[in-house]
Coordinates of C-alpha atoms in Angstrom, one line a residue:
X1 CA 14.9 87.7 107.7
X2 CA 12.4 86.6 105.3
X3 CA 8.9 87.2 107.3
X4 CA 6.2 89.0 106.5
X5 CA 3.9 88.5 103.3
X6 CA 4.9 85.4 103.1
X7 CA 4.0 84.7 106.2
X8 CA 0.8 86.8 106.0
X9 CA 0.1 85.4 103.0
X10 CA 0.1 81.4 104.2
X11 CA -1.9 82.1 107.6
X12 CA -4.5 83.8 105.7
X13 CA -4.7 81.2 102.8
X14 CA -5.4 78.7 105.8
X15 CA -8.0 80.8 107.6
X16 CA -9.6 82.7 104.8
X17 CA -9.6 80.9 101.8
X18 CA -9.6 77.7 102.7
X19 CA -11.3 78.2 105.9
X20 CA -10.4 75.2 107.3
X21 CA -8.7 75.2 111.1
X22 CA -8.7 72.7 113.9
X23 CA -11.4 73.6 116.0
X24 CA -11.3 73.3 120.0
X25 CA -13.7 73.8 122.8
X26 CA -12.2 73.8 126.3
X27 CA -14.4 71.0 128.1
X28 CA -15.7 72.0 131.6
X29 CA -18.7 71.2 133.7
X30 CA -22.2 73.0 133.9
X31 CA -21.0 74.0 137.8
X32 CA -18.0 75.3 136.7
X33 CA -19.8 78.0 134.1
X34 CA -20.1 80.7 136.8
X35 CA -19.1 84.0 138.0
X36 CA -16.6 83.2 141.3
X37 CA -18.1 85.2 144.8
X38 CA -14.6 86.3 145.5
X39 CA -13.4 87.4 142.1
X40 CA -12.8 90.8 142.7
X41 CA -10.5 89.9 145.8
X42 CA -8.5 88.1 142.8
X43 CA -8.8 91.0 140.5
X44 CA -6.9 93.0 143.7
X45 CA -4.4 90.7 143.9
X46 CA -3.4 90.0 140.5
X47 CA -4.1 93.1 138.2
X48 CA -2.7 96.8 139.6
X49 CA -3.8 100.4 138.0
X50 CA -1.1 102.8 139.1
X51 CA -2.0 106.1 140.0
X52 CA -6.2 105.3 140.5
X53 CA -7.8 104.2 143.5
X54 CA -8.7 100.8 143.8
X55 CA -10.9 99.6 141.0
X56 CA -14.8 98.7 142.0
X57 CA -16.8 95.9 140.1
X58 CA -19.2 97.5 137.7
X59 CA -20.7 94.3 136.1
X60 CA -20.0 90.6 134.9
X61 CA -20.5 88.7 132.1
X62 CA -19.7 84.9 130.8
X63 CA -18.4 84.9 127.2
X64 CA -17.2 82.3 124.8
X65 CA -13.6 83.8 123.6
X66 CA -11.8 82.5 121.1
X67 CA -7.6 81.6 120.9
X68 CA -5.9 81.1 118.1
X69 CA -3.0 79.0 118.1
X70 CA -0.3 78.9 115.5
X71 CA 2.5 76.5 115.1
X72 CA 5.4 77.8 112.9
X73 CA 8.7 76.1 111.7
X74 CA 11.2 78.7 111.7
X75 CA 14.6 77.5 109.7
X76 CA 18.1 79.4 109.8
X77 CA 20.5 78.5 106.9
X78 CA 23.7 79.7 106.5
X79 CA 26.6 76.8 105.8
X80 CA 24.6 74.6 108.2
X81 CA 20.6 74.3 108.7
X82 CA 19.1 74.6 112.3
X83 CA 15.1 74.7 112.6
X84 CA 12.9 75.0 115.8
X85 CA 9.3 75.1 116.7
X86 CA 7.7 78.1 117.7
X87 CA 4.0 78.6 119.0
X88 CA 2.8 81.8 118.9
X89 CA -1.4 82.2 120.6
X90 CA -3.2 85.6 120.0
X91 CA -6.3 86.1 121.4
X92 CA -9.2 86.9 118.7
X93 CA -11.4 89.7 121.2
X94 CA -9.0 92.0 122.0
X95 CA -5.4 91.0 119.8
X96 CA -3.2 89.9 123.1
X97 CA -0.4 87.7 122.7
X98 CA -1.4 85.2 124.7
X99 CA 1.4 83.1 123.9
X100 CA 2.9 83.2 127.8
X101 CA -0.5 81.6 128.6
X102 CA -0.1 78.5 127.1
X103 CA 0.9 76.9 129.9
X104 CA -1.5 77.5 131.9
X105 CA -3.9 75.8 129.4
X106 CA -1.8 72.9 129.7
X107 CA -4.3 71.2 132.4
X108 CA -7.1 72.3 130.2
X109 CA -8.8 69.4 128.4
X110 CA -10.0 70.8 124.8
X111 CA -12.9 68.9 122.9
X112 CA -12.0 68.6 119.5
X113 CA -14.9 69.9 117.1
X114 CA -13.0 68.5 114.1
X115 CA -11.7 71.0 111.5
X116 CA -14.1 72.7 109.4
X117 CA -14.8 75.7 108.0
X118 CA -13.7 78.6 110.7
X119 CA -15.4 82.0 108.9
X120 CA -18.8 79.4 108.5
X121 CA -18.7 78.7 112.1
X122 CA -18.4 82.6 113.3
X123 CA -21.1 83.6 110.5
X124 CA -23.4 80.9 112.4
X125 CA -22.5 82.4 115.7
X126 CA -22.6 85.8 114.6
X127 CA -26.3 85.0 113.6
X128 CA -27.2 83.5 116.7
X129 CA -25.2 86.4 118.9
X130 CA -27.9 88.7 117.0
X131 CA -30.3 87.5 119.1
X132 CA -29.4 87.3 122.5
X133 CA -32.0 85.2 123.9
X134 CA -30.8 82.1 122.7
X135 CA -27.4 82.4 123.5
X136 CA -26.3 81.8 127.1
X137 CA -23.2 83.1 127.1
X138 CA -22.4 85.1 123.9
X139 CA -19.1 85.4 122.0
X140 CA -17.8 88.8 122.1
X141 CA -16.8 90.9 118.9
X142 CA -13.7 88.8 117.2
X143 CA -11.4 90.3 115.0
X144 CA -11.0 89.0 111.3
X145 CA -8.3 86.1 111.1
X146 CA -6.4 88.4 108.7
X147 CA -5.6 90.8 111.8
X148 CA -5.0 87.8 113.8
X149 CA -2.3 87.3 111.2
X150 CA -0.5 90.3 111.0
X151 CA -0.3 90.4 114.9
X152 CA 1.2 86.5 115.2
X153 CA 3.5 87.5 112.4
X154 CA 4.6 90.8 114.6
X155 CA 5.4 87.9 117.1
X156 CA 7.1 85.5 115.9
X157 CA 9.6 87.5 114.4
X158 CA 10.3 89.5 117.7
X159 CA 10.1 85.6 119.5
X160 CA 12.5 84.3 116.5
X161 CA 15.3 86.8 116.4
X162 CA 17.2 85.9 119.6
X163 CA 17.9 82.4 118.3
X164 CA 18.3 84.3 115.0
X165 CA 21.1 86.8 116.4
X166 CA 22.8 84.0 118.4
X167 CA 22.9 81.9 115.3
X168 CA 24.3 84.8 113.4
X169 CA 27.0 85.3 116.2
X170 CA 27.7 81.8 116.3
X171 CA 28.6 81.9 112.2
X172 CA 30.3 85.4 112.7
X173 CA 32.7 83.5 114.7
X174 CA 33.9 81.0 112.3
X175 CA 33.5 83.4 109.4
X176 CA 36.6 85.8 110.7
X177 CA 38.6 83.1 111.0
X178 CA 38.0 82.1 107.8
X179 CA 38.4 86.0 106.5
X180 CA 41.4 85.9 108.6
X181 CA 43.2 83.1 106.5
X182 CA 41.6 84.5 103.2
X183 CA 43.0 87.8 103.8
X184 CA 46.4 86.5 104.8
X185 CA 46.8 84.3 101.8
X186 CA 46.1 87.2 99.8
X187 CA 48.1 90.1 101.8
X188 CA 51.0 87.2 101.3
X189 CA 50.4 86.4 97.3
X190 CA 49.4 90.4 96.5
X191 CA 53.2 90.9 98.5
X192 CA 54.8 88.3 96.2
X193 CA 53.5 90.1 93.4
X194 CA 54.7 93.4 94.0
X195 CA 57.7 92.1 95.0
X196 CA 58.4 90.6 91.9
X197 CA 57.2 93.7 90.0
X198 CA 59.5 96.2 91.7
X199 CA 62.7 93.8 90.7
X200 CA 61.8 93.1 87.0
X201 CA 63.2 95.6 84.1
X202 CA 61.2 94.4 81.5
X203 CA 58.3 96.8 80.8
X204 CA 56.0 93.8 79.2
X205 CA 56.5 91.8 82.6
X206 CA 55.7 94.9 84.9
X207 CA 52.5 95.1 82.8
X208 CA 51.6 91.6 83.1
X209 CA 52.4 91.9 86.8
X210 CA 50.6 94.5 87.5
X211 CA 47.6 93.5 85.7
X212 CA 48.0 90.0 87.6
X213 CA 47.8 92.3 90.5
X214 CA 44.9 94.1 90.2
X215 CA 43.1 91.1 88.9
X216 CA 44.3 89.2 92.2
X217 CA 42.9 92.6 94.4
X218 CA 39.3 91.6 92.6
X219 CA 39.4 88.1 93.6
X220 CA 40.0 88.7 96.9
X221 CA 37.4 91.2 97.5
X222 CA 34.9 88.6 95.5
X223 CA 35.7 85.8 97.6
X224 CA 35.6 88.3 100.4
X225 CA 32.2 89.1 99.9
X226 CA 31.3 85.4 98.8
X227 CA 32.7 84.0 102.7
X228 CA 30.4 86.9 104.3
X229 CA 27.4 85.6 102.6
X230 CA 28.2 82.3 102.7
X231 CA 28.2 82.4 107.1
X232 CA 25.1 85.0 107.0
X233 CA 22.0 83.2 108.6
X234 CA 19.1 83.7 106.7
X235 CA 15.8 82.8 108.8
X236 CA 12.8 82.0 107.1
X237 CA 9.4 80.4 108.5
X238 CA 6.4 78.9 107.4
X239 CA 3.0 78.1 109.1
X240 CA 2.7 74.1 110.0
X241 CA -0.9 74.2 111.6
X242 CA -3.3 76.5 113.1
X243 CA -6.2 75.9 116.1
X244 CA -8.8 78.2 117.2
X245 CA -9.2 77.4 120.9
X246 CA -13.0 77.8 122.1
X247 CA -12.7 78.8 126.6
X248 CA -15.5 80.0 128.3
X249 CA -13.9 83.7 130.6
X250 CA -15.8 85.7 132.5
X251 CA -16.0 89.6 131.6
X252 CA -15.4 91.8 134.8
X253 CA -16.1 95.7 134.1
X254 CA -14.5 97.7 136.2
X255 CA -14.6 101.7 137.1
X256 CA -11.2 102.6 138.0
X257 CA -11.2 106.4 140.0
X258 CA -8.0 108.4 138.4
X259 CA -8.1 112.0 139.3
X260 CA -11.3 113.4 139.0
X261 CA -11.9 110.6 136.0
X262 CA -13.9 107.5 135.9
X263 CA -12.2 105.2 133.4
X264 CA -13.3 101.4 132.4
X265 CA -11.3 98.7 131.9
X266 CA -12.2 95.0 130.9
X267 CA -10.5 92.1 132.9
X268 CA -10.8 88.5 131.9
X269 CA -11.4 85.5 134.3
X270 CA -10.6 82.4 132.0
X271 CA -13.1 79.7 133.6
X272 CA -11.2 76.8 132.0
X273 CA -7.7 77.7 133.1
X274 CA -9.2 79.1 136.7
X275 CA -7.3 82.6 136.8
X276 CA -7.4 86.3 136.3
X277 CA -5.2 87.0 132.6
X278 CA -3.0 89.6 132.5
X279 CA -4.5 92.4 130.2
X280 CA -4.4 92.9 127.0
X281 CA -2.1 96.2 125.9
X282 CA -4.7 98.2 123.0
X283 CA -1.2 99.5 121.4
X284 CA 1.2 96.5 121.5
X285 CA -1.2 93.5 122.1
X286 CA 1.2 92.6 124.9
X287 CA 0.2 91.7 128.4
X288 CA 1.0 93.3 131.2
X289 CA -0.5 93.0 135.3
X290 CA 0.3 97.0 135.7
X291 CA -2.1 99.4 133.8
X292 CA -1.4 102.9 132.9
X293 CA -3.7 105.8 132.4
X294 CA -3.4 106.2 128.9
X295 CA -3.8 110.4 129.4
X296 CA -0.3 109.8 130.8
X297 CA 1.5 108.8 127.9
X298 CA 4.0 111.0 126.6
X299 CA 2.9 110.6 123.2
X300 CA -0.5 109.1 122.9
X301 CA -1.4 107.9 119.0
X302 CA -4.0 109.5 117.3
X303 CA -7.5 108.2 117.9
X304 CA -6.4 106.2 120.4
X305 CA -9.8 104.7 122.2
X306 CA -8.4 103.2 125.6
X307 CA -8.8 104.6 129.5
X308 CA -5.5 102.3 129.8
X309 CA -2.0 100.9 128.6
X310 CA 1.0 99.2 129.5
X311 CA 4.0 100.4 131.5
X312 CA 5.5 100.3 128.4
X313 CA 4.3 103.3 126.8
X314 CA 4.6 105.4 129.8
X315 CA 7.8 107.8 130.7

């Protein structure tokens, strides 16, 4: 499969050196642009920390986040051409695939700010974050669009390959059939051959024979190898478009009681979309509704800086 740089290379000559993306901010109403009275009740019921008491509010904030959105055509060639579409969202603050969120964004009426020059924009807010008075509700640190990047491309190749391998069966299917003929025309005129070399007593015709016989060996493995190739499905993708979604969440802090530890963790209320997103896994960006101490991984990573991870990295 031919992702990767190429890949890495395209979404970063759109957001870098160009600088130019679509440009969305999620349009709600001055009422709306507060912290809900019972949103810890909804933290309780949506988000679970396994093996810590039950998490208390610490503080709240309301922050501007940033989503970006990427739309990628994905094709798969082999002796026929299939493409699909595939939409891959990764959230700027803290890397999550937020790509099983879409659609609950699909309510959500987005302004469009016109496309313009995305690293201008966040140097201008950057600036006006600095001072916090005149902001009043701040954008929280955003990664560079170039780690955005790598983490879609991590995606859409993991989102790709199931309609990858299925191609790939599909053509392994009809390329053994087509082996099997191949090989039986050839296990039939290889036979012939031989046949005819075993009966002749002329030593000139035994050579030629078995010099048409070995050459006949080579053309079967070449076309062999040819019929393989020709049913492999190669899978290759390029970017089509690219929007940075602007939605107003609110920050909830929590302390989280495990053991004679007092962790932190961060969950997000999206105002726009009206509900509590699953968080954000530091070590594969994916989200989960079940949190893990991270000092009960088997493993943990070097310099790993999280009180919490994902089922997934847990025994």
């Amino acid at each position: 499969m031919t992702y990767g740089s190429a890949i890495l290379d395209s979404l970063v000559e759109m957001c870098l050196d160009t600088g130019r993306a679509l440009r969305l901010h999620a349009a709600l109403p001055s009422a709306s642009m507060r912290v809900p009275p019972n949103l810890m009740q909804w933290i309780d019921s949506s988000i679970g920390f396994e093996k810590c008491r039950r998490p208390s509010m610490e503080s709240t904030a309301i922050e501007l986040h940033q989503q970006v959105v990427f739309t990628f055509v994905v094709s798969y060639v082999s002796d026929e051409k299939f493409t699909d579409d595939i939409m891959i969202a990764v959230d700027r603050h803290t890397l999550g695939d937020d790509t099983d969120l879409l659609d609950s964004h699909v309510n959500v009426y987005f302004a469009d700010a016109g496309a313009g020059r995305v690293d201008a924009a966040d140097n201008a807010d950057a600036a006006s974050a600095a001072d916090a008075q005149t902001l009043a509700h701040p954008r929280p640190l955003l990664h560079p669009y170039s780690e955005v990047a790598a983490v879609a491309a991590g995606i859409l190749e993991e989102s790709a390959l199931p309609q990858h391998m299925g191609y790939q069966r599909q053509a392994a299917l009809y390329c053994r059939q087509e082996l099997s003929k191949l090989l039986r025309y050839y296990h039939e005129t290889i036979g012939q051959l031989k046949s005819r070399e075993e009966s002749t007593t002329d030593a000139d015709r035994r050579r030629r024979l078995a010099a048409k016989i070995q050459a006949t060996l080579a053309e079967k493995e070449r076309r062999s190898v040819d019929l393989i190739e020709r049913y492999r499905v190669h899978a290759s993708a390029r970017l089509d478009s690219a929007a940075v979604r602007i939605m107003p969440k609110v920050r909830a802090r929590l302390q989280v009681q495990h053991m004679r530890e007092t962790l932190h963790q961060d969950v997000f209320y999206n105002l726009a979309s009206s509900s509590i997103e699953p968080i954000a896994c530091p070590v594969c960006h994916r989200r989960s509704a079940v949190m893990y101490p991270a000092n009960t991984m088997a493993k943990p990573p070097e310099n790993l800086e999280t009180d919490f991870v994902c089922p997934r990295h847990v025994d």
